[in-house]
Amino acid sequence: MPPDRPADQTVLITGGAGFIGSHLATALVSDNDVRILDNLTTGQRANVPDEATLIEGDCRDADALARVTDGVDMVFHEAALVSVQQSIDDPQQSHAINVDATLDVLEAARREDARVVLASSAAIYGHPERVPIPESDPKGPTSPYGLDKLTIDHYVRQYHELYGLETVALRYFNAFGPGQVASDYSGVISIFLDQALSGEPITVDGDGSQTRDFVFIDDIVQANLRAATTDAVGKAYNIGTGEAISIRELAEAVQDITVTESEIVHTEPRPGDIEHSQADISKAEAYLDYEPTVAFREGLARTAKWYRTQ
Ligand code: UD2
């Protein structure tokens, strides 16, 4: 069994000032030399741990990328345009940030012979034929975001097959936790907590029967650490919990945990929304020894606690 986390490595985290990247940086800094490349569009300098080196720049800036990848052993590529809606509004921008930049990162990694762990997404499945979804099921992304993630999910595997580069794609389901800042474009948990803690109505799209597999940030980090050391490279893995809850249940859990007076209101269903999403995580369990450790209610409580301090 390989070690469960990297040590004494020179590591680059793109998007390391963002939600997932900064948690990953925090987990890695004590045992590794951590560099972060982030253009600070959505990421924040304050998220970056003191021991990490932040280079402010874009993955598509050849000079900045060459500088941060010089001598690097592994790259966690978290930088992305994460909003499905923004990708629908501007597919070219999504392609540039999500695909072109990833190719630049892959080329730089190829020069350095560095392992690449990619942030892929459950969005590549689109409307699944069944849940839980195994990795091998059909892909039918319903947004430019999903299509872009599918493209790079393929690219990282191809870089393994064509050039022998050690690559792993992690298909994140709905990640949440402290540090995920609420905005029109952010995940539903951050939006609901923000609404509940400011006494605003909690806005459930449609009847709220749609379901999601919400995975707490600590488990997303765990999956990345395992992907960094595994021998089972050249593969893609679902990273969720294997469980799903409905958006209505989520809204009620948020009411409960925040002890808010906010009411739940139902708005129009979101056009093209995915009805059910739930990961089959048996491949990650088998190859990465990945195991979800934070139960949904506990993760929600920890996230609510963080929001209170904001
Ligand atoms: C999320 C990610 C996306 C991708 C995907 C993978 C975000 C913003 N998007 O898309 O990047 O990785 O997961 O599975 O994290 N909803 C409400 N009220 C609100 C906001 C949302 O009811 O105010 C509903 C929404 O209609 C949907 C569900 O909550 O049914 C989840 O929405 P989301 O935007 O958090 O995430 P999703 O699954 O569309």
Coordinates of C-alpha atoms and ligand atoms in Angstrom, one line a residue:
M1 CA 0.0 0.0 0.0
P2 CA 1.5 3.4 -0.9
P3 CA 1.6 6.1 1.8
D4 CA -1.8 7.9 2.3
R5 CA -0.3 11.4 1.7
P6 CA 2.7 12.9 -0.1
A7 CA 5.8 14.1 1.9
D8 CA 8.9 16.0 0.9
Q9 CA 7.5 16.9 -2.5
T10 CA 7.4 20.1 -4.4
V11 CA 3.7 20.6 -5.1
L12 CA 1.8 23.1 -7.2
I13 CA -1.8 23.8 -6.5
T14 CA -3.6 25.9 -9.2
G15 CA -6.5 27.7 -7.7
G16 CA -4.9 27.2 -4.3
A17 CA -6.5 30.4 -2.9
G18 CA -10.0 29.1 -3.7
F19 CA -12.3 26.9 -1.6
I20 CA -10.9 23.4 -2.4
G21 CA -7.4 24.4 -3.3
S22 CA -6.8 26.3 0.0
H23 CA -8.0 23.4 2.1
L24 CA -5.6 21.1 0.2
A25 CA -2.8 23.6 0.7
T26 CA -3.4 23.6 4.4
A27 CA -3.3 19.8 4.5
L28 CA 0.0 19.7 2.5
V29 CA 2.1 22.5 3.9
S30 CA 3.5 20.9 6.9
D31 CA 5.3 18.1 5.0
N32 CA 5.8 19.6 1.5
D33 CA 7.0 22.6 -0.3
V34 CA 3.7 24.1 -1.5
R35 CA 3.4 26.6 -4.4
I36 CA 0.1 28.2 -5.3
L37 CA -0.9 29.7 -8.7
D38 CA -4.1 31.7 -8.4
N39 CA -5.3 34.8 -10.3
L40 CA -7.4 35.8 -7.3
T41 CA -10.6 36.3 -9.3
T42 CA -12.6 34.2 -6.9
G43 CA -9.8 33.0 -4.6
Q44 CA -8.6 35.1 -1.7
R45 CA -5.1 35.8 -0.5
A46 CA -6.3 35.3 3.1
N47 CA -7.1 31.6 2.4
V48 CA -3.5 30.8 1.6
P49 CA -1.5 29.3 4.5
D50 CA 1.5 31.3 5.5
E51 CA 4.0 28.6 4.7
A52 CA 2.8 28.3 1.1
T53 CA 4.2 30.5 -1.7
L54 CA 1.5 32.4 -3.6
I55 CA 2.2 33.4 -7.1
E56 CA -0.6 35.7 -8.4
G57 CA -1.2 34.8 -12.0
D58 CA -3.2 32.9 -14.6
C59 CA -2.5 29.3 -15.8
R60 CA -2.6 30.6 -19.3
D61 CA 0.2 33.0 -18.6
A62 CA 3.2 31.0 -20.0
D63 CA 5.8 32.8 -18.0
A64 CA 4.0 32.5 -14.7
L65 CA 3.3 28.8 -15.4
A66 CA 6.9 28.0 -16.3
R67 CA 8.1 29.7 -13.1
V68 CA 5.7 27.8 -10.8
T69 CA 6.2 24.4 -12.4
D70 CA 10.0 24.5 -12.5
G71 CA 11.2 21.5 -10.5
V72 CA 7.7 20.5 -9.4
D73 CA 6.9 16.9 -8.5
M74 CA 3.1 17.1 -8.6
V75 CA 0.3 19.4 -9.6
F76 CA -3.2 19.6 -8.2
H77 CA -5.2 21.4 -10.8
E78 CA -8.1 23.0 -9.0
A79 CA -8.3 26.4 -10.9
A80 CA -11.6 26.5 -12.8
L81 CA -14.7 28.5 -13.7
V82 CA -16.9 26.5 -11.4
S83 CA -20.3 28.0 -12.1
V84 CA -22.5 26.0 -14.4
Q85 CA -24.6 29.1 -15.0
Q86 CA -21.6 31.3 -15.9
S87 CA -20.5 28.6 -18.4
I88 CA -24.0 28.8 -20.0
D89 CA -23.8 32.6 -20.2
D90 CA -20.3 32.6 -21.7
P91 CA -19.2 29.2 -23.1
Q92 CA -16.0 30.6 -24.7
Q93 CA -14.8 31.9 -21.3
S94 CA -15.6 28.6 -19.8
H95 CA -13.6 26.8 -22.5
A96 CA -10.6 29.1 -22.1
I97 CA -10.5 28.7 -18.3
N98 CA -11.5 25.1 -18.0
V99 CA -10.0 23.5 -21.1
D100 CA -7.2 25.7 -22.6
A101 CA -5.7 26.4 -19.2
T102 CA -5.7 22.7 -18.3
L103 CA -3.9 21.8 -21.5
D104 CA -1.3 24.4 -20.6
V105 CA -0.9 22.9 -17.2
L106 CA -0.7 19.4 -18.7
E107 CA 2.1 20.5 -21.1
A108 CA 4.0 22.1 -18.2
A109 CA 3.6 18.9 -16.2
R110 CA 4.8 16.8 -19.1
R111 CA 8.0 18.9 -19.3
E112 CA 8.6 18.3 -15.6
D113 CA 7.3 14.7 -15.6
A114 CA 5.1 15.8 -12.7
R115 CA 2.0 13.9 -11.6
V116 CA -1.3 15.7 -12.2
V117 CA -4.4 15.3 -10.1
L118 CA -7.3 16.9 -11.8
A119 CA -10.5 18.4 -10.4
S120 CA -13.1 16.8 -12.7
S121 CA -16.8 16.8 -12.0
A122 CA -20.0 14.8 -11.7
A123 CA -21.4 17.4 -14.2
I124 CA -19.9 15.2 -17.0
Y125 CA -22.7 12.6 -16.5
G126 CA -25.5 15.1 -17.1
H127 CA -28.9 13.4 -16.5
P128 CA -27.8 9.9 -15.3
E129 CA -29.5 6.8 -16.4
R130 CA -29.4 5.4 -12.9
V131 CA -28.1 6.3 -9.4
P132 CA -25.7 5.7 -7.8
I133 CA -23.6 6.4 -10.9
P134 CA -20.5 4.2 -11.7
E135 CA -17.7 5.9 -13.6
S136 CA -18.4 3.8 -16.7
D137 CA -21.9 5.0 -17.2
P138 CA -22.8 7.2 -20.2
K139 CA -21.7 10.8 -20.2
G140 CA -24.1 13.5 -21.4
P141 CA -23.1 16.9 -20.0
T142 CA -25.9 19.5 -20.1
S143 CA -23.7 22.6 -19.9
P144 CA -20.5 23.9 -21.4
Y145 CA -19.0 23.5 -17.9
G146 CA -19.8 19.8 -17.9
L147 CA -18.6 19.4 -21.5
D148 CA -15.3 21.2 -20.6
K149 CA -14.8 19.0 -17.6
L150 CA -15.5 15.9 -19.7
T151 CA -12.9 17.0 -22.2
I152 CA -10.2 17.5 -19.6
D153 CA -11.1 14.3 -17.8
H154 CA -10.3 12.6 -21.2
Y155 CA -7.2 14.6 -21.7
V156 CA -5.6 13.6 -18.4
R157 CA -6.1 10.0 -19.2
Q158 CA -4.7 10.5 -22.7
Y159 CA -1.6 12.2 -21.3
H160 CA -1.1 9.0 -19.3
E161 CA -1.6 6.7 -22.3
L162 CA 0.4 8.7 -24.8
Y163 CA 3.2 10.1 -22.7
G164 CA 3.2 7.9 -19.6
L165 CA 2.4 10.9 -17.4
E166 CA 1.0 9.9 -14.0
T167 CA -2.5 11.4 -13.9
V168 CA -5.6 11.0 -11.9
A169 CA -9.0 12.6 -12.5
L170 CA -11.3 13.1 -9.4
R171 CA -15.0 13.6 -10.3
Y172 CA -16.2 15.7 -7.5
F173 CA -19.9 15.5 -6.6
N174 CA -21.3 18.5 -4.6
A175 CA -18.5 19.7 -2.5
F176 CA -19.3 21.9 0.5
G177 CA -17.7 23.2 3.7
P178 CA -16.2 26.1 5.5
G179 CA -14.6 28.6 3.1
Q180 CA -17.2 28.1 0.3
V181 CA -18.3 31.7 0.0
A182 CA -22.0 32.3 -0.9
S183 CA -22.8 34.1 -4.1
D184 CA -25.3 33.8 -7.0
Y185 CA -22.9 31.3 -8.5
S186 CA -21.9 29.2 -5.5
G187 CA -23.2 25.9 -4.2
V188 CA -26.6 25.5 -2.7
I189 CA -25.4 24.9 0.8
S190 CA -23.6 28.2 1.0
I191 CA -26.6 30.0 -0.4
F192 CA -29.0 28.3 2.1
L193 CA -26.8 29.0 5.1
D194 CA -26.4 32.6 4.0
Q195 CA -30.1 33.0 3.7
A196 CA -30.9 31.3 7.0
L197 CA -28.3 33.3 9.0
S198 CA -29.5 36.6 7.5
G199 CA -33.1 35.9 8.1
E200 CA -34.0 35.7 4.4
P201 CA -36.3 33.1 2.9
I202 CA -34.6 29.8 1.9
T203 CA -35.2 29.5 -1.8
V204 CA -35.8 25.9 -3.0
D205 CA -35.9 25.7 -6.8
G206 CA -39.0 23.7 -7.8
D207 CA -40.5 21.2 -5.4
G208 CA -37.1 20.3 -3.9
S209 CA -37.4 16.6 -4.7
Q210 CA -34.1 16.7 -6.7
T211 CA -31.3 15.0 -4.9
R212 CA -27.5 15.5 -4.6
D213 CA -24.5 13.7 -3.1
F214 CA -23.0 16.4 -0.8
V215 CA -19.4 15.7 0.1
F216 CA -17.6 17.5 2.9
I217 CA -14.4 19.3 2.1
D218 CA -12.2 17.1 4.4
D219 CA -13.1 14.1 2.3
I220 CA -12.4 15.9 -1.0
V221 CA -8.9 16.7 0.5
Q222 CA -8.5 13.1 1.6
A223 CA -9.3 11.9 -2.0
N224 CA -6.6 14.3 -3.4
L225 CA -4.0 13.1 -0.9
R226 CA -4.7 9.5 -1.9
A227 CA -4.6 10.3 -5.6
A228 CA -1.2 11.9 -5.1
T229 CA 0.4 8.7 -3.9
T230 CA -1.6 5.9 -5.5
D231 CA -0.1 3.4 -8.0
A232 CA -3.5 3.3 -9.8
V233 CA -2.9 6.2 -12.1
G234 CA -4.4 6.9 -15.6
K235 CA -7.9 6.5 -14.1
A236 CA -10.9 8.6 -13.1
Y237 CA -12.7 8.3 -9.8
N238 CA -16.0 9.5 -8.4
I239 CA -15.6 11.4 -5.2
G240 CA -18.8 11.7 -3.2
T241 CA -20.3 9.9 -0.2
G242 CA -22.4 7.4 -2.0
E243 CA -25.5 8.9 -0.3
A244 CA -27.9 11.5 -1.5
I245 CA -30.4 13.9 0.1
S246 CA -33.1 16.0 -1.5
I247 CA -32.9 19.8 -1.7
R248 CA -36.0 20.1 0.4
E249 CA -34.5 17.9 3.2
L250 CA -31.4 20.0 2.9
A251 CA -33.4 23.2 3.4
E252 CA -35.1 21.7 6.5
A253 CA -31.7 20.6 7.9
V254 CA -30.4 24.2 7.4
Q255 CA -33.4 25.6 9.2
D256 CA -32.8 23.2 12.1
I257 CA -29.1 23.7 12.4
T258 CA -29.2 27.5 12.2
V259 CA -32.4 27.7 14.4
T260 CA -33.6 30.3 12.0
E261 CA -37.0 31.9 11.6
S262 CA -36.4 31.9 7.8
E263 CA -39.2 30.2 5.9
I264 CA -38.7 27.8 3.0
V265 CA -40.1 29.2 -0.3
H266 CA -40.3 27.3 -3.5
T267 CA -39.4 29.2 -6.7
E268 CA -39.5 28.1 -10.4
P269 CA -37.5 24.9 -11.1
R270 CA -34.1 25.6 -12.6
P271 CA -34.2 25.0 -16.3
G272 CA -32.3 21.9 -17.3
D273 CA -31.6 21.0 -13.6
I274 CA -30.3 17.5 -13.0
E275 CA -32.9 15.5 -11.0
H276 CA -30.8 13.0 -9.2
S277 CA -27.1 12.8 -8.6
Q278 CA -25.4 10.2 -6.4
A279 CA -21.9 8.7 -6.7
D280 CA -21.0 5.0 -6.8
I281 CA -17.7 5.3 -4.9
S282 CA -16.7 1.7 -5.0
K283 CA -13.8 2.3 -7.4
A284 CA -12.3 5.0 -5.2
E285 CA -12.8 2.8 -2.2
A286 CA -11.0 -0.1 -3.9
Y287 CA -8.1 1.7 -5.6
L288 CA -7.6 4.8 -3.5
D289 CA -8.6 3.4 -0.2
Y290 CA -10.9 6.4 0.0
E291 CA -13.5 6.4 2.6
P292 CA -15.9 9.3 3.5
T293 CA -15.4 10.3 7.1
V294 CA -17.7 13.2 7.7
A295 CA -21.4 12.5 8.0
F296 CA -23.7 15.0 6.3
R297 CA -25.2 16.5 9.4
E298 CA -21.8 17.0 11.0
G299 CA -20.4 18.6 7.9
L300 CA -23.4 20.9 7.8
A301 CA -23.0 21.9 11.4
R302 CA -19.3 22.6 10.9
T303 CA -20.1 24.7 7.9
A304 CA -22.8 26.6 9.7
K305 CA -20.4 27.4 12.5
W306 CA -17.9 28.9 10.1
Y307 CA -20.7 31.0 8.5
R308 CA -21.5 32.5 11.9
T309 CA -18.0 33.8 12.2
Q310 CA -18.1 35.5 8.8
Ligands
UD2_1 C1 -22.7 21.5 -8.7 C2 -21.5 22.5 -8.9 C3 -20.9 22.2 -10.2 C4 -20.5 20.8 -10.5 C5 -21.7 19.9 -10.0 C6 -21.3 18.4 -10.0 C7 -21.8 24.6 -7.8 C8 -22.3 26.0 -7.9 N1 -22.0 23.9 -8.8 O1 -23.7 21.8 -9.6 O2 -19.7 23.0 -10.3 O3 -19.3 20.4 -9.9 O4 -22.2 20.2 -8.8 O5 -22.3 17.6 -9.5 O6 -21.3 24.2 -6.7 N2 -30.8 25.1 -5.6 C9 -31.9 25.6 -5.0 N3 -31.8 26.9 -4.5 C10 -30.7 27.7 -4.7 C11 -29.6 27.2 -5.3 C12 -29.7 25.9 -5.8 O7 -32.9 24.9 -4.8 O8 -30.8 28.9 -4.2 C13 -30.8 23.7 -6.1 C14 -30.5 23.6 -7.6 O9 -31.7 23.8 -8.4 C15 -30.0 22.2 -7.7 C16 -29.4 22.0 -6.4 O10 -29.8 23.0 -5.5 O11 -31.1 21.3 -7.9 C17 -27.8 22.0 -6.4 O12 -27.5 23.2 -7.1 P1 -26.0 23.8 -7.1 O13 -25.9 25.0 -7.9 O14 -25.4 23.8 -5.7 O15 -25.1 22.5 -7.7 P2 -25.2 21.7 -9.1 O16 -25.5 20.3 -8.6 O17 -26.1 22.3 -10.1

